[in-house]
CSV table of C-alpha atoms in Angstrom, one decimal:
chain,number,residue,atom,x,y,z
A,1,MET,CA,-23.3,-19.6,4.2
A,2,HIS,CA,-21.5,-19.0,0.9
A,3,PHE,CA,-20.8,-15.3,0.2
A,4,TYR,CA,-19.9,-13.5,-3.0
A,5,GLY,CA,-17.0,-11.0,-2.8
A,6,LEU,CA,-15.6,-8.4,-5.2
A,7,ILE,CA,-12.3,-6.6,-4.8
A,8,GLY,CA,-11.7,-3.9,-7.4
A,9,ASN,CA,-10.3,-0.5,-8.0
A,10,LEU,CA,-11.2,2.5,-10.1
A,11,SER,CA,-8.9,5.3,-11.3
A,12,ALA,CA,-10.6,8.7,-11.2
A,13,LYS,CA,-9.6,11.4,-13.7
A,14,LYS,CA,-6.7,13.4,-12.3
A,15,GLY,CA,-7.8,15.3,-9.1
A,16,LYS,CA,-11.3,13.8,-9.2
A,17,GLY,CA,-10.7,11.1,-6.5
A,18,ASP,CA,-12.5,12.9,-3.7
A,19,GLN,CA,-15.5,13.6,-6.0
A,20,LEU,CA,-15.7,9.9,-7.0
A,21,VAL,CA,-15.4,8.8,-3.3
A,22,LYS,CA,-18.4,11.1,-2.6
A,23,LEU,CA,-20.5,9.4,-5.2
A,24,LEU,CA,-19.5,5.9,-4.0
A,25,ILE,CA,-20.4,6.9,-0.5
A,26,GLU,CA,-23.8,8.0,-1.8
A,27,ALA,CA,-24.2,4.6,-3.4
A,28,SER,CA,-23.2,2.9,-0.1
A,29,LYS,CA,-26.0,4.8,1.7
A,30,ILE,CA,-28.5,3.2,-0.7
A,31,LEU,CA,-26.9,-0.2,-0.2
A,32,GLU,CA,-26.9,0.2,3.6
A,33,GLY,CA,-30.6,-0.8,3.7
A,34,HIS,CA,-30.1,-3.6,1.2
A,35,GLU,CA,-30.3,-6.9,3.2
A,36,GLU,CA,-28.1,-8.8,0.8
A,37,CYS,CA,-25.3,-6.2,0.7
A,38,ILE,CA,-23.0,-7.2,3.6
A,39,GLN,CA,-20.0,-5.0,2.8
A,40,TYR,CA,-19.4,-2.2,0.4
A,41,ILE,CA,-16.2,-0.4,1.7
A,42,ILE,CA,-14.7,2.5,-0.1
A,43,ALA,CA,-11.0,3.3,0.4
A,44,GLN,CA,-8.5,5.7,-1.3
A,45,GLU,CA,-5.0,4.6,-2.0
A,46,SER,CA,-2.7,6.3,0.6
A,47,ASN,CA,-0.2,7.6,-2.0
A,48,ASN,CA,-2.7,8.3,-4.8
A,49,LYS,CA,-6.1,9.7,-3.9
A,50,ASP,CA,-7.3,9.2,-7.5
A,51,ILE,CA,-7.2,5.4,-7.0
A,52,ILE,CA,-10.3,4.2,-5.2
A,53,TRP,CA,-10.7,0.6,-3.9
A,54,VAL,CA,-14.1,-0.9,-3.4
A,55,THR,CA,-14.3,-4.2,-1.5
A,56,GLU,CA,-17.7,-5.8,-1.5
A,57,ILE,CA,-19.4,-8.8,0.1
A,58,TRP,CA,-22.8,-10.0,-0.9
A,59,THR,CA,-25.0,-12.9,0.0
A,60,SER,CA,-24.8,-13.9,-3.8
A,61,LYS,CA,-23.6,-12.8,-7.2
A,62,LYS,CA,-27.2,-12.6,-8.2
A,63,ALA,CA,-28.0,-10.0,-5.5
A,64,HIS,CA,-24.9,-8.0,-6.5
A,65,ASP,CA,-25.8,-8.0,-10.2
A,66,ALA,CA,-29.4,-7.0,-9.4
A,67,SER,CA,-28.2,-4.0,-7.4
A,68,LEU,CA,-26.6,-2.6,-10.5
A,69,GLN,CA,-30.1,-2.3,-11.9
A,70,LEU,CA,-31.5,-0.2,-9.0
A,71,PRO,CA,-32.5,3.2,-10.5
A,72,ALA,CA,-30.7,5.1,-7.7
A,73,ILE,CA,-27.5,3.1,-8.3
A,74,LYS,CA,-27.8,3.4,-12.1
A,75,SER,CA,-28.0,7.2,-11.8
A,76,ILE,CA,-24.9,7.4,-9.5
A,77,ILE,CA,-23.0,5.2,-12.0
A,78,ALA,CA,-24.1,7.5,-14.8
A,79,GLU,CA,-22.9,10.5,-12.8
A,80,ALA,CA,-19.6,8.8,-12.0
A,81,MET,CA,-18.7,7.6,-15.5
A,82,PRO,CA,-17.4,11.0,-16.8
A,83,ILE,CA,-14.9,11.2,-13.9
A,84,ILE,CA,-13.6,7.6,-14.2
A,85,GLU,CA,-10.4,7.2,-16.1
A,86,GLU,CA,-10.1,3.4,-15.8
A,87,THR,CA,-11.5,0.4,-13.9
A,88,ASN,CA,-10.1,-3.1,-13.6
A,89,GLY,CA,-13.5,-4.3,-14.8
A,90,LEU,CA,-15.6,-6.0,-12.0
A,91,GLY,CA,-12.3,-6.7,-10.1
A,92,ALA,CA,-11.4,-10.0,-8.5
A,93,GLU,CA,-14.4,-12.2,-7.8
A,94,THR,CA,-13.9,-14.0,-4.5
A,95,VAL,CA,-15.4,-16.3,-1.9
A,96,PRO,CA,-15.0,-14.6,1.5
A,97,ILE,CA,-14.1,-17.4,4.0
A,98,GLY,CA,-13.6,-15.9,7.4
A,99,GLY,CA,-11.7,-13.5,9.6
A,100,VAL,CA,-12.2,-10.4,11.7
A,101,ALA,CA,-14.9,-8.1,10.4
A,102,LYS,CA,-15.8,-5.3,12.9
A,103,ASN,CA,-17.5,-2.2,11.5
A,104,PRO,CA,-15.0,0.6,11.3
A,105,PHE,CA,-17.6,3.2,10.5
A,106,VAL,CA,-19.9,2.5,13.5
A,107,ASP,CA,-18.1,0.8,16.4
A,108,SER,CA,-15.1,3.1,16.3
A,109,LYS,CA,-15.1,5.9,18.9
A,110,GLU,CA,-15.3,9.1,16.8
B,1,MET,CA,-11.0,8.6,12.8
B,2,HIS,CA,-8.3,7.9,10.2
B,3,PHE,CA,-7.9,4.2,9.4
B,4,TYR,CA,-5.1,2.2,7.7
B,5,GLY,CA,-6.1,-0.3,5.1
B,6,LEU,CA,-4.3,-3.0,3.2
B,7,ILE,CA,-5.6,-4.9,0.2
B,8,GLY,CA,-3.4,-7.7,-1.0
B,9,ASN,CA,-3.3,-11.1,-2.4
B,10,LEU,CA,-1.1,-14.2,-2.0
B,11,SER,CA,-0.6,-17.0,-4.5
B,12,ALA,CA,-0.3,-20.4,-2.8
B,13,LYS,CA,1.8,-23.2,-4.3
B,14,LYS,CA,-0.4,-25.3,-6.6
B,15,GLY,CA,-3.2,-27.0,-4.6
B,16,LYS,CA,-2.1,-25.4,-1.3
B,17,GLY,CA,-4.8,-22.7,-1.3
B,18,ASP,CA,-7.0,-24.3,1.3
B,19,GLN,CA,-4.1,-25.0,3.5
B,20,LEU,CA,-3.0,-21.4,3.3
B,21,VAL,CA,-6.5,-20.2,4.1
B,22,LYS,CA,-6.5,-22.4,7.2
B,23,LEU,CA,-3.3,-20.7,8.4
B,24,LEU,CA,-4.7,-17.2,7.7
B,25,ILE,CA,-7.9,-18.1,9.6
B,26,GLU,CA,-5.7,-19.2,12.5
B,27,ALA,CA,-4.0,-15.8,12.3
B,28,SER,CA,-7.3,-14.0,12.3
B,29,LYS,CA,-8.4,-15.8,15.5
B,30,ILE,CA,-5.4,-14.3,17.2
B,31,LEU,CA,-6.2,-10.8,15.7
B,32,GLU,CA,-9.9,-11.1,16.7
B,33,GLY,CA,-8.9,-10.1,20.3
B,34,HIS,CA,-6.6,-7.3,19.0
B,35,GLU,CA,-8.4,-4.0,19.7
B,36,GLU,CA,-6.7,-2.2,16.8
B,37,CYS,CA,-7.4,-4.8,14.2
B,38,ILE,CA,-10.8,-3.8,12.8
B,39,GLN,CA,-10.9,-6.1,9.8
B,40,TYR,CA,-8.8,-9.0,8.5
B,41,ILE,CA,-10.9,-10.8,5.9
B,42,ILE,CA,-9.7,-13.8,4.0
B,43,ALA,CA,-11.2,-14.7,0.6
B,44,GLN,CA,-10.3,-17.2,-2.1
B,45,GLU,CA,-10.6,-16.2,-5.8
B,46,SER,CA,-13.7,-17.8,-7.2
B,47,ASN,CA,-11.9,-19.3,-10.2
B,48,ASN,CA,-8.5,-20.0,-8.6
B,49,LYS,CA,-8.5,-21.3,-5.0
B,50,ASP,CA,-4.8,-20.8,-4.8
B,51,ILE,CA,-5.1,-17.0,-5.0
B,52,ILE,CA,-6.0,-15.7,-1.5
B,53,TRP,CA,-7.1,-12.1,-0.9
B,54,VAL,CA,-6.6,-10.5,2.5
B,55,THR,CA,-8.3,-7.2,3.1
B,56,GLU,CA,-7.3,-5.5,6.4
B,57,ILE,CA,-8.4,-2.4,8.3
B,58,TRP,CA,-6.4,-1.2,11.3
B,59,THR,CA,-6.6,1.8,13.6
B,60,SER,CA,-3.1,2.7,12.3
B,61,LYS,CA,-0.1,1.5,10.2
B,62,LYS,CA,1.9,1.3,13.5
B,63,ALA,CA,-0.6,-1.1,15.0
B,64,HIS,CA,-0.5,-3.3,11.8
B,65,ASP,CA,3.3,-3.3,11.7
B,66,ALA,CA,3.5,-4.2,15.4
B,67,SER,CA,1.1,-7.2,14.9
B,68,LEU,CA,3.7,-8.7,12.6
B,69,GLN,CA,6.0,-9.0,15.6
B,70,LEU,CA,3.6,-11.0,17.8
B,71,PRO,CA,5.2,-14.4,18.4
B,72,ALA,CA,2.0,-16.3,17.5
B,73,ILE,CA,1.7,-14.3,14.2
B,74,LYS,CA,5.4,-14.8,13.4
B,75,SER,CA,5.1,-18.5,13.8
B,76,ILE,CA,2.1,-18.7,11.5
B,77,ILE,CA,4.0,-16.6,8.9
B,78,ALA,CA,6.9,-19.0,9.2
B,79,GLU,CA,4.5,-22.0,8.7
B,80,ALA,CA,2.9,-20.3,5.7
B,81,MET,CA,6.1,-19.3,3.8
B,82,PRO,CA,6.9,-22.7,2.3
B,83,ILE,CA,3.4,-22.9,0.7
B,84,ILE,CA,3.4,-19.4,-0.7
B,85,GLU,CA,4.4,-19.0,-4.3
B,86,GLU,CA,4.2,-15.2,-4.6
B,87,THR,CA,2.8,-12.2,-2.8
B,88,ASN,CA,2.1,-8.7,-4.2
B,89,GLY,CA,4.2,-7.4,-1.3
B,90,LEU,CA,2.2,-5.7,1.4
B,91,GLY,CA,-0.5,-5.0,-1.2
B,92,ALA,CA,-2.2,-1.6,-1.7
B,93,GLU,CA,-2.1,0.7,1.3
B,94,THR,CA,-5.4,2.6,1.6
B,95,VAL,CA,-7.4,4.9,3.7
B,96,PRO,CA,-10.8,3.4,4.3
B,97,ILE,CA,-13.3,6.2,4.0
B,98,GLY,CA,-16.8,4.7,4.5
B,99,GLY,CA,-19.5,2.4,3.3
B,100,VAL,CA,-21.4,-0.7,4.4
B,101,ALA,CA,-19.5,-3.0,6.8
B,102,LYS,CA,-21.7,-5.6,8.4
B,103,ASN,CA,-20.0,-8.7,9.8
B,104,PRO,CA,-20.6,-11.6,7.4
B,105,PHE,CA,-19.2,-14.1,9.7
B,106,VAL,CA,-21.4,-13.3,12.7
B,107,ASP,CA,-24.7,-11.6,11.7
B,108,SER,CA,-25.4,-14.0,8.8
B,109,LYS,CA,-28.0,-16.7,9.7
B,110,GLU,CA,-25.8,-19.9,9.3
């Protein structure tokens, strides 16, 4: 199976990193039920909480692009725009090949 | 639980991207059994197969750093060095917060 990957980062306005993470987590809750969304992981840079990385894996580019049109996703994007300083566009488009991919947010013993 | 994430890319020497991916997949097979390695995903850039992205999630930085001393990992690194043009160092150090993290390499219907 051929996947579609995206690796990108967003810079939040100064001090807004945590707020942006919250919005992206909200978006991920919507995508959790989306069969074609395999990974949508949100991470903050260790030494700058206003830089947020989002690493995504989808079954196809088409599925990813369509998700941006979901009303619930569009409204989160609109809510996030005012607190985003800069994005590196879509980020790097990749083809995920293989590796270790356990779920850190479910399997780990809280 | 507080995770340690790394998002980095490597540039292989011209035309050596596939060979470098093979070595990194070999490394991931070793890390598959490593309890503290949660994710080690290898992806090739869609428009340049010589740029390889590795996105990692570990239980701690200490666990990640220790893995670089495993004899089997050290020998793969030594094998890979001659075909690596450039790396962005360790890459971005992150704190993975949450999101969707299904396993593309196991759950997907091949």
